[in-house]
PDB file of C-alpha atoms in Angstrom:
ATOM      1  CA  UNK A   1      82.677-101.546-113.324  1.00  0.00           C
ATOM      2  CA  UNK A   2      80.246 -98.943-114.502  1.00  0.00           C
ATOM      3  CA  UNK A   3      79.552 -96.842-117.572  1.00  0.00           C
ATOM      4  CA  UNK A   4      82.549 -96.093-119.754  1.00  0.00           C
ATOM      5  CA  UNK A   5      84.842 -98.355-117.719  1.00  0.00           C
ATOM      6  CA  UNK A   6      82.677-101.327-118.611  1.00  0.00           C
ATOM      7  CA  UNK A   7      82.673-100.333-122.290  1.00  0.00           C
ATOM      8  CA  UNK A   8      86.469-100.099-122.359  1.00  0.00           C
ATOM      9  CA  UNK A   9      86.898-103.505-120.724  1.00  0.00           C
ATOM     10  CA  UNK A  10      84.315-105.064-123.066  1.00  0.00           C
ATOM     11  CA  UNK A  11      85.997-103.539-126.117  1.00  0.00           C
ATOM     12  CA  UNK A  12      89.478-104.592-125.000  1.00  0.00           C
ATOM     13  CA  UNK A  13      88.356-108.185-124.452  1.00  0.00           C
ATOM     14  CA  UNK A  14      87.730-108.533-128.198  1.00  0.00           C
ATOM     15  CA  UNK A  15      91.243-107.382-129.080  1.00  0.00           C
ATOM     16  CA  UNK A  16      94.553-109.206-128.724  1.00  0.00           C
ATOM     17  CA  UNK A  17      96.642-108.436-125.686  1.00  0.00           C
ATOM     18  CA  UNK A  18      99.017-105.495-126.205  1.00  0.00           C
ATOM     19  CA  UNK A  19     102.672-106.342-126.801  1.00  0.00           C
ATOM     20  CA  UNK A  20     103.919-103.583-124.527  1.00  0.00           C
ATOM     21  CA  UNK A  21     105.394-105.906-121.891  1.00  0.00           C
ATOM     22  CA  UNK A  22     107.585-107.860-124.302  1.00  0.00           C
ATOM     23  CA  UNK A  23     108.790-104.624-125.949  1.00  0.00           C
ATOM     24  CA  UNK A  24     109.493-103.092-122.529  1.00  0.00           C
ATOM     25  CA  UNK A  25     111.518-106.104-121.459  1.00  0.00           C
ATOM     26  CA  UNK A  26     113.429-106.040-124.751  1.00  0.00           C
ATOM     27  CA  UNK A  27     114.212-102.369-124.095  1.00  0.00           C
ATOM     28  CA  UNK A  28     115.428-103.379-120.614  1.00  0.00           C
ATOM     29  CA  UNK A  29     113.063-100.971-118.868  1.00  0.00           C
ATOM     30  CA  UNK A  30     111.102-101.567-115.690  1.00  0.00           C
ATOM     31  CA  UNK A  31     107.442-100.647-115.476  1.00  0.00           C
ATOM     32  CA  UNK A  32     108.419 -97.741-113.234  1.00  0.00           C
ATOM     33  CA  UNK A  33     111.024 -96.481-115.710  1.00  0.00           C
ATOM     34  CA  UNK A  34     108.621 -96.618-118.653  1.00  0.00           C
ATOM     35  CA  UNK A  35     105.923 -94.933-116.574  1.00  0.00           C
ATOM     36  CA  UNK A  36     108.285 -92.094-115.628  1.00  0.00           C
ATOM     37  CA  UNK A  37     109.338 -91.569-119.243  1.00  0.00           C
ATOM     38  CA  UNK A  38     105.718 -91.560-120.428  1.00  0.00           C
ATOM     39  CA  UNK A  39     104.539 -89.352-117.557  1.00  0.00           C
ATOM     40  CA  UNK A  40     102.043 -91.832-116.118  1.00  0.00           C
ATOM     41  CA  UNK A  41     101.824 -94.055-113.051  1.00  0.00           C
ATOM     42  CA  UNK A  42     103.288 -97.539-112.874  1.00  0.00           C
ATOM     43  CA  UNK A  43      99.722 -98.796-112.378  1.00  0.00           C
ATOM     44  CA  UNK A  44      98.777 -97.343-115.767  1.00  0.00           C
ATOM     45  CA  UNK A  45     101.589 -99.308-117.437  1.00  0.00           C
ATOM     46  CA  UNK A  46     100.481-102.463-115.607  1.00  0.00           C
ATOM     47  CA  UNK A  47      96.894-101.968-116.806  1.00  0.00           C
ATOM     48  CA  UNK A  48      98.026-101.365-120.392  1.00  0.00           C
ATOM     49  CA  UNK A  49     100.244-104.468-120.362  1.00  0.00           C
ATOM     50  CA  UNK A  50      97.367-106.601-119.081  1.00  0.00           C
ATOM     51  CA  UNK A  51      95.012-105.225-121.716  1.00  0.00           C
ATOM     52  CA  UNK A  52      92.726-103.743-119.054  1.00  0.00           C
ATOM     53  CA  UNK A  53      93.235-100.156-120.234  1.00  0.00           C
ATOM     54  CA  UNK A  54      93.320 -98.681-123.741  1.00  0.00           C
ATOM     55  CA  UNK A  55      95.700 -95.714-123.721  1.00  0.00           C
ATOM     56  CA  UNK A  56      94.957 -92.457-125.497  1.00  0.00           C
ATOM     57  CA  UNK A  57      96.530 -91.969-128.901  1.00  0.00           C
ATOM     58  CA  UNK A  58      99.044 -89.580-127.358  1.00  0.00           C
ATOM     59  CA  UNK A  59     100.043 -92.025-124.630  1.00  0.00           C
ATOM     60  CA  UNK A  60     100.284 -94.905-127.111  1.00  0.00           C
ATOM     61  CA  UNK A  61     102.563 -92.797-129.328  1.00  0.00           C
ATOM     62  CA  UNK A  62     104.698 -91.847-126.330  1.00  0.00           C
ATOM     63  CA  UNK A  63     105.062 -95.457-125.194  1.00  0.00           C
ATOM     64  CA  UNK A  64     105.917 -96.562-128.734  1.00  0.00           C
ATOM     65  CA  UNK A  65     108.573 -93.840-128.945  1.00  0.00           C
ATOM     66  CA  UNK A  66     110.263 -94.885-125.700  1.00  0.00           C
ATOM     67  CA  UNK A  67     110.161 -98.556-126.715  1.00  0.00           C
ATOM     68  CA  UNK A  68     111.538 -97.855-130.212  1.00  0.00           C
ATOM     69  CA  UNK A  69     108.434 -99.378-131.715  1.00  0.00           C
ATOM     70  CA  UNK A  70     105.199 -98.383-133.402  1.00  0.00           C
ATOM     71  CA  UNK A  71     101.669 -98.133-132.094  1.00  0.00           C
ATOM     72  CA  UNK A  72     100.638-100.731-134.678  1.00  0.00           C
ATOM     73  CA  UNK A  73     103.208-103.227-133.352  1.00  0.00           C
ATOM     74  CA  UNK A  74     102.430-102.619-129.678  1.00  0.00           C
ATOM     75  CA  UNK A  75      98.636-102.547-129.976  1.00  0.00           C
ATOM     76  CA  UNK A  76      97.534-104.974-132.711  1.00  0.00           C
ATOM     77  CA  UNK A  77      93.909-105.095-133.727  1.00  0.00           C
ATOM     78  CA  UNK A  78      91.957-108.344-133.890  1.00  0.00           C
ATOM     79  CA  UNK A  79      92.124-108.187-137.688  1.00  0.00           C
ATOM     80  CA  UNK A  80      95.917-107.665-137.725  1.00  0.00           C
ATOM     81  CA  UNK A  81      96.458-110.493-135.249  1.00  0.00           C
ATOM     82  CA  UNK A  82      94.703-113.030-137.518  1.00  0.00           C
ATOM     83  CA  UNK A  83      97.001-112.409-140.490  1.00  0.00           C
TER      84      UNK A  83
END
């Protein structure tokens, strides 16, 4: 990894893992279905679920919409996770 990619991975490692996968499964959607709805690749959804990729605000809002959730619920911060 180089440059900004390294910074994103380093930053994500300090935050709790996103809850996108559990919400997606609850919504009975496959990764491919969620990706199509959000207008991204399946690989992007995989990376978000693993916590390897921090989505843009717009993508996070879109994913939250399709999963009937909120950005705050799907992408908790380290501070929120401790409470």
